[in-house]
Short mmCIF file of C-alpha atoms and ligand atoms in Angstrom, two decimals:
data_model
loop_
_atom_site.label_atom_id
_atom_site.label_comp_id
_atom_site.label_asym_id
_atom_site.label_seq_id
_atom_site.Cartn_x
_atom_site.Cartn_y
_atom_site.Cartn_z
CA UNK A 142 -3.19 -24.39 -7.45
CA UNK A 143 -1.19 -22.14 -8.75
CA UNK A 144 -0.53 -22.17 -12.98
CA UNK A 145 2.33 -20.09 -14.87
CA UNK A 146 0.62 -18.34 -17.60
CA UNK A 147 2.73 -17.92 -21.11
CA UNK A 148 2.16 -14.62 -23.15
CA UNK A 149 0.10 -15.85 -26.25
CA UNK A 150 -1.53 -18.47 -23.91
CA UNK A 151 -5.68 -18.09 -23.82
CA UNK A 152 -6.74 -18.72 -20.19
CA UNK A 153 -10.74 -18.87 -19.19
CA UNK A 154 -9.16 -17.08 -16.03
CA UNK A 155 -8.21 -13.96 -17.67
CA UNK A 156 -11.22 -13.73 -19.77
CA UNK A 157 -13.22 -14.25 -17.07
CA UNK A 158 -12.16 -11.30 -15.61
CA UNK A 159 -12.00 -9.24 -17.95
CA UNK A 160 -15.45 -9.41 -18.69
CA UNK A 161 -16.38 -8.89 -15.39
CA UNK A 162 -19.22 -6.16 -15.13
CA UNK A 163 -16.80 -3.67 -12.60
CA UNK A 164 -13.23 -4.17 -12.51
CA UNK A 165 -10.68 -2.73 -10.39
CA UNK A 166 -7.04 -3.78 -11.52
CA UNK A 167 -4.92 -3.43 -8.59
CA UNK A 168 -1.37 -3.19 -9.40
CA UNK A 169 1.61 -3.73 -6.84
CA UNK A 170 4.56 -1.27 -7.88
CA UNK A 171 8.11 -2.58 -7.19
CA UNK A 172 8.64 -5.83 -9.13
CA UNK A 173 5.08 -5.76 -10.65
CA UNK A 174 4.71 -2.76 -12.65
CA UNK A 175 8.18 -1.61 -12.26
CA UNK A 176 11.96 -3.11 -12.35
CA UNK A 177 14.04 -2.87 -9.15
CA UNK A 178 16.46 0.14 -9.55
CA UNK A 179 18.47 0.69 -6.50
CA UNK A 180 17.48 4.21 -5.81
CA UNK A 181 13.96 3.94 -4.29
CA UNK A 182 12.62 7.41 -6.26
CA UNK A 183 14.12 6.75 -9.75
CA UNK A 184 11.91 3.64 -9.76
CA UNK A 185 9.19 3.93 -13.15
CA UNK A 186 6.57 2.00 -14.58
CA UNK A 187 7.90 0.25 -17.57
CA UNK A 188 6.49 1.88 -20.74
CA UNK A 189 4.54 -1.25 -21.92
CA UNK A 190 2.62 -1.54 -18.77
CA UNK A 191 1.78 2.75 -18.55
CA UNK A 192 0.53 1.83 -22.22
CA UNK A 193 -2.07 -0.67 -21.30
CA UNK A 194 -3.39 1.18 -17.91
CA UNK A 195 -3.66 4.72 -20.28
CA UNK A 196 -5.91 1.63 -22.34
CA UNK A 197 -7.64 0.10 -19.51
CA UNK A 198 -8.55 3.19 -17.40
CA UNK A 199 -10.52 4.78 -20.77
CA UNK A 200 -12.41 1.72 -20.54
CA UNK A 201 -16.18 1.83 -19.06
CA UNK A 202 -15.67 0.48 -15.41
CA UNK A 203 -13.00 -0.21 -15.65
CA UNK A 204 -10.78 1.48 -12.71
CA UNK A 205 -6.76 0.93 -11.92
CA UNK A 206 -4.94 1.31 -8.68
CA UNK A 207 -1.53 0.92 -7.46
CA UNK A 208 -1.06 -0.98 -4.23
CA UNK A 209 2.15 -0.23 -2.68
CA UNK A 210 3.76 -0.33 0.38
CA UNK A 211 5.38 2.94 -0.56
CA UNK A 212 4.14 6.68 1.18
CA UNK A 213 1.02 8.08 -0.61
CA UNK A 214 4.23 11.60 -1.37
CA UNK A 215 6.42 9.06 -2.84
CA UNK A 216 4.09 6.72 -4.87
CA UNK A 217 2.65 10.13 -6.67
CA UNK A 218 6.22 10.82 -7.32
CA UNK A 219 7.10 7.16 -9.32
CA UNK A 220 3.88 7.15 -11.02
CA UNK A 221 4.33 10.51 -12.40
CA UNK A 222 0.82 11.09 -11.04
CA UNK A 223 -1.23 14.24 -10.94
CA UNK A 224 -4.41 15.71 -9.37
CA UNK A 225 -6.13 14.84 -13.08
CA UNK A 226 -5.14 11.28 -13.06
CA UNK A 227 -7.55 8.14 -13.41
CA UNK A 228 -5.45 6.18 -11.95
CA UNK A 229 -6.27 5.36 -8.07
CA UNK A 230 -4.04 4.58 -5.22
CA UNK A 231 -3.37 3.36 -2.01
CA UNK A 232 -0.25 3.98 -0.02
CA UNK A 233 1.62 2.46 3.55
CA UNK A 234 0.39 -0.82 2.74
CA UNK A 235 -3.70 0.12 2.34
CA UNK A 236 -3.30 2.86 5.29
CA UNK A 237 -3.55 5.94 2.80
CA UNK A 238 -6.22 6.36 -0.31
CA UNK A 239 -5.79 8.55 -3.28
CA UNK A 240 -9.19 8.25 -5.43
CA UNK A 241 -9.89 9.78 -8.77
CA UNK A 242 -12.31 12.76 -8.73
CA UNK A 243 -11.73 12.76 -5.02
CA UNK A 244 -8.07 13.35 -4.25
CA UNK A 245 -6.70 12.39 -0.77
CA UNK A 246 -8.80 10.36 1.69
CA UNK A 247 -7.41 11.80 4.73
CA UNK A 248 -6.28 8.64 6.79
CA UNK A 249 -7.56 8.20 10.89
CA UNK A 250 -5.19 9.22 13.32
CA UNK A 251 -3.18 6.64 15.29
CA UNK A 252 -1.75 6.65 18.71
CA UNK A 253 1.69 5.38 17.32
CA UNK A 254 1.98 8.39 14.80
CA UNK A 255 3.61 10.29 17.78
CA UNK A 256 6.50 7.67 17.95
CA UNK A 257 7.81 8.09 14.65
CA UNK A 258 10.26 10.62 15.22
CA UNK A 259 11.81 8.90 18.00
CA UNK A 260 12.02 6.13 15.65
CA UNK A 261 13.09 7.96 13.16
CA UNK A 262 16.23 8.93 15.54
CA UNK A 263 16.88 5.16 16.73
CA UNK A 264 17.18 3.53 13.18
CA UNK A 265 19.00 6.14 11.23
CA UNK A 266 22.40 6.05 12.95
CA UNK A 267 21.87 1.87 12.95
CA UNK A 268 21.35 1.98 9.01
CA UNK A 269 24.28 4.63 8.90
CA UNK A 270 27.09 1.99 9.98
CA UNK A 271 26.72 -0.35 6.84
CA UNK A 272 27.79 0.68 3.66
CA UNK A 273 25.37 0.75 0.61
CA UNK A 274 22.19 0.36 2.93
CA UNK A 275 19.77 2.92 2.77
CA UNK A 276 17.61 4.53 5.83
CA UNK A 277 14.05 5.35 4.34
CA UNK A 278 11.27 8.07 6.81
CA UNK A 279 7.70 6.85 5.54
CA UNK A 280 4.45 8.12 6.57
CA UNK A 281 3.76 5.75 8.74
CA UNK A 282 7.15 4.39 10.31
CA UNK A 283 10.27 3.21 8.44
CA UNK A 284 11.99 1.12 5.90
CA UNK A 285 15.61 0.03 5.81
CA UNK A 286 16.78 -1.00 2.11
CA UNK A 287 19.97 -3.38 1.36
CA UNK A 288 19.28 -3.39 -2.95
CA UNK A 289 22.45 -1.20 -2.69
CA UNK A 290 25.04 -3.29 0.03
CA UNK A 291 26.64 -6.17 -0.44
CA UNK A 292 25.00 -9.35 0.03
CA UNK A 293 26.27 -10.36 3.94
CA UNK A 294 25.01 -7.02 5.22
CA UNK A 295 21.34 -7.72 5.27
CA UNK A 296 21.32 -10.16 7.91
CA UNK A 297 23.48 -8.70 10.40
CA UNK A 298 21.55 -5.15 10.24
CA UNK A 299 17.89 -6.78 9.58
CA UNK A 300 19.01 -8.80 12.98
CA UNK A 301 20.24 -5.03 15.15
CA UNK A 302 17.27 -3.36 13.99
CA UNK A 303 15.14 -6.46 14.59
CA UNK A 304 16.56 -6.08 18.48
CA UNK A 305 15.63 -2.46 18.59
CA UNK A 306 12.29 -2.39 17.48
CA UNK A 307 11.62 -5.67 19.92
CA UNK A 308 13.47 -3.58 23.24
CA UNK A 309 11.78 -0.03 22.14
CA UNK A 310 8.76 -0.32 20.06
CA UNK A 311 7.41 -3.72 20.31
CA UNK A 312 3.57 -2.90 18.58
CA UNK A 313 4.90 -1.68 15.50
CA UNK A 314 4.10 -3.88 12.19
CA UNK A 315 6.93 -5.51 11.21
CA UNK A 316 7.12 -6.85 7.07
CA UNK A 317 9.81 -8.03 5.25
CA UNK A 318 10.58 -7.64 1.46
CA UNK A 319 13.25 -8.42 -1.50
CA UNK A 320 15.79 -6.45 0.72
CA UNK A 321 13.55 -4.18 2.50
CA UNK A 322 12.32 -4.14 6.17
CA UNK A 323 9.91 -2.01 6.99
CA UNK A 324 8.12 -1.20 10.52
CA UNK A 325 4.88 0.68 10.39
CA UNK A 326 2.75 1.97 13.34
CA UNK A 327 -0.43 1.06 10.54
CA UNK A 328 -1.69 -2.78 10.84
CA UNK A 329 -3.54 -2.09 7.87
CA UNK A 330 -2.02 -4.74 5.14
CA UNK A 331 -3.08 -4.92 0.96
CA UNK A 332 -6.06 -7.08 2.64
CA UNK A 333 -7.48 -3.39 3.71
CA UNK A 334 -6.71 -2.15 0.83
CA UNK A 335 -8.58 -4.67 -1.57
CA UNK A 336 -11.16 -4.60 0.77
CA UNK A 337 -11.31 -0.43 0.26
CA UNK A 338 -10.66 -0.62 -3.38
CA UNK A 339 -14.36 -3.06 -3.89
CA UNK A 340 -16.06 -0.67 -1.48
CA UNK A 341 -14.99 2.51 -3.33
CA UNK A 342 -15.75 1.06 -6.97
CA UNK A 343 -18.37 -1.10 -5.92
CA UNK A 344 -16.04 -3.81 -7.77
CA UNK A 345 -17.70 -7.00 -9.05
CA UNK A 346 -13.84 -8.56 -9.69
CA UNK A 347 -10.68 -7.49 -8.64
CA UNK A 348 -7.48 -8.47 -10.84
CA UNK A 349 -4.46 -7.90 -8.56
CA UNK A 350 -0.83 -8.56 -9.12
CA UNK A 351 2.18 -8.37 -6.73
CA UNK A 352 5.80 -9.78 -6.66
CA UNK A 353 6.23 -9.96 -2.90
CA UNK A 354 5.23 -11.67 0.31
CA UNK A 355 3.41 -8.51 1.73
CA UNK A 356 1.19 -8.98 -1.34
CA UNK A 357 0.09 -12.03 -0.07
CA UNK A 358 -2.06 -10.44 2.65
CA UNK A 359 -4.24 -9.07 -0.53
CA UNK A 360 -4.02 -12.38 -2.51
CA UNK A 361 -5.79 -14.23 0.81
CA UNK A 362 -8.53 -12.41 0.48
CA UNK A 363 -9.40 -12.54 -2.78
CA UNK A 364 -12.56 -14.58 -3.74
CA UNK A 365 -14.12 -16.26 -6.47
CA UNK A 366 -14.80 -13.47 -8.86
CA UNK A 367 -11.33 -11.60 -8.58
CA UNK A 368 -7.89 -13.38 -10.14
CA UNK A 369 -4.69 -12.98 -8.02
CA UNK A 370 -1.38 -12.86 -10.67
CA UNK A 371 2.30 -13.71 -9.06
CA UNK A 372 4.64 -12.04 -10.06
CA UNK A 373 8.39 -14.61 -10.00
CA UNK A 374 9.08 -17.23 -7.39
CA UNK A 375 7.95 -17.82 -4.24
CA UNK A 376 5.14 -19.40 -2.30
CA UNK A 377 1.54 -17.97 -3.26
CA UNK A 378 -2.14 -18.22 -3.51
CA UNK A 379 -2.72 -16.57 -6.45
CA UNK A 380 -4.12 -18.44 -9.36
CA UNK A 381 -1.79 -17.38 -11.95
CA UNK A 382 1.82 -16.98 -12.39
CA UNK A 383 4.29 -14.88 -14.32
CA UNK A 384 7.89 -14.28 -14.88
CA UNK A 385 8.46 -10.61 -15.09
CA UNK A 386 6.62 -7.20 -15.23
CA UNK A 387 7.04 -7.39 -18.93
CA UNK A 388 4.57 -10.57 -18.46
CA UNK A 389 2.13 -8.58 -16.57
CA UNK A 390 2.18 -5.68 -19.72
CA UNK A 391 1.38 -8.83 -21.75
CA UNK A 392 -1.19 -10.47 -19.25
CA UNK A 393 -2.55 -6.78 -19.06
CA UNK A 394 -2.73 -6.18 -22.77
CA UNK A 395 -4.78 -9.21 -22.90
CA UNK A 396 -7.11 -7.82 -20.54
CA UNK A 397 -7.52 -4.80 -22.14
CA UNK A 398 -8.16 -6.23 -25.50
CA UNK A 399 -11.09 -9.09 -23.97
CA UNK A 400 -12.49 -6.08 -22.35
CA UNK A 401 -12.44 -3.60 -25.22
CA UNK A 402 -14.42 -6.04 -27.80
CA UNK A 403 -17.05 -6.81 -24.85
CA UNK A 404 -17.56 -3.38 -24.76
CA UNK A 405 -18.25 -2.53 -28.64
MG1 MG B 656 6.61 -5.42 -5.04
#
């Protein structure tokens, strides 16, 4: 069952894991950490929540990641993050890893990869006939945005790029968002990349937090000792609910401060 949790609000949950001995908290980008902006690259962590990770990651092990469906180039690029950051993360949906200390884990080649151009060169002129939608080349495949059309051209161009994709390239991953498709030639989901994230950091919990239904592939596979956090509506198996990412800079600040006095 799923419980909306109230800034202010103790919950054993939360404590729980924040006094778990190895923690990896595994932050979702769009929606979770950030607002929706309607261009894709101007999209920023809100200050509150850069605040508690700059916290969190001084902690002992204590480790955060972003989990996003976004490129490993353009996630760097919203999360202002460099070569000397502590912050991990994990790109295309879990297919790409960027560890601190490490740098890039190079990702295995797939047979797909070679398709993307010609992909590339089928959706484009698609995305090109309605106004305000947005054609987006990712690692890994491609997303098609509608944040920026009006509201009655999603379905019509979801439903011609749908036909495409099932007449030309009928293997690749298909995953819907808040006004994003996306088609990858990866069929790794955020389940790979929780299960990469406790392997790497030899995790004892994971907190993880996401707004959307791909985020749901990494909520399934959460067990006893992690705590899944929804971000808004929709259905979910996470344990905890919240309204906004402003909640999660509260629910984190929480964590932060259970952690810190543990550690003293
Ligand atoms: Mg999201």
């Amino acid at each position: 069952m799923t419980r909306t949790w109230t800034p202010g609000t103790p919950d054993a949950a939360l404590t729980a894991i924040a006094r778990t001995p190895r923690l990896v908290i595994a932050l979702d980008f769009d929606g979770t950490a950030s607002p929706f902006v309607v261009e894709p690259l101007s999209a920023r962590a809100l200050p509150e929540i850069v605040e508690q990770i700059e916290r969190l990651s001084a902690l002992p092990e204590t480790i955060v990641a972003y989990v996003s469906g976004r490129s490993m180039q353009d996630l760097r690029v919203i999360t202002e993050h460099d070569d000397d950051s502590r912050v991990a993360l994990a790109g295309s949906h879990g297919a790409q890893y960027w560890y601190p200390g490490v740098g890039l884990a190079e990702p295995v080649p797939d047979a797909r990869d070679g398709e993307r151009e010609e992909l590339w060169a089928a959706v484009r002129p698609i995305v090109e006939k309605y106004d305000g939608a947005e054609f987006e080349p990712k690692t890994f495949g491609v997303g098609v945005h509608t944040r920026g059309a009006a509201p009655d051209v999603e379905e019509p161009l979801f439903a011609e790029v749908d036909a495409l994709i099932a007449d030309r390239f009928p293997l690749w991953r298909r995953r819907q968002g808040h006004h994003v498709l996306e088609f990858s030639s990866r069929v790794e989901g955020k389940d790979a990349a929780m299960a990469a994230l406790r392997a790497q950091f030899d995790a004892t919990g994971i907190l993880f937090a996401g707004d959307d239904v791909t985020d749901e592939d990494a909520m399934r596979v959460l067990g006893e000792d992690d705590l899944g956090v929804r971000v808004g509506e929709g259905e979910t198996a996470a344990i905890l609910r919240v309204g906004s990412p402003q909640e999660i800079a509260a629910l984190l600040s929480v964590v932060a401060d259970v952690r810190g006095a543990a550690r003293e």
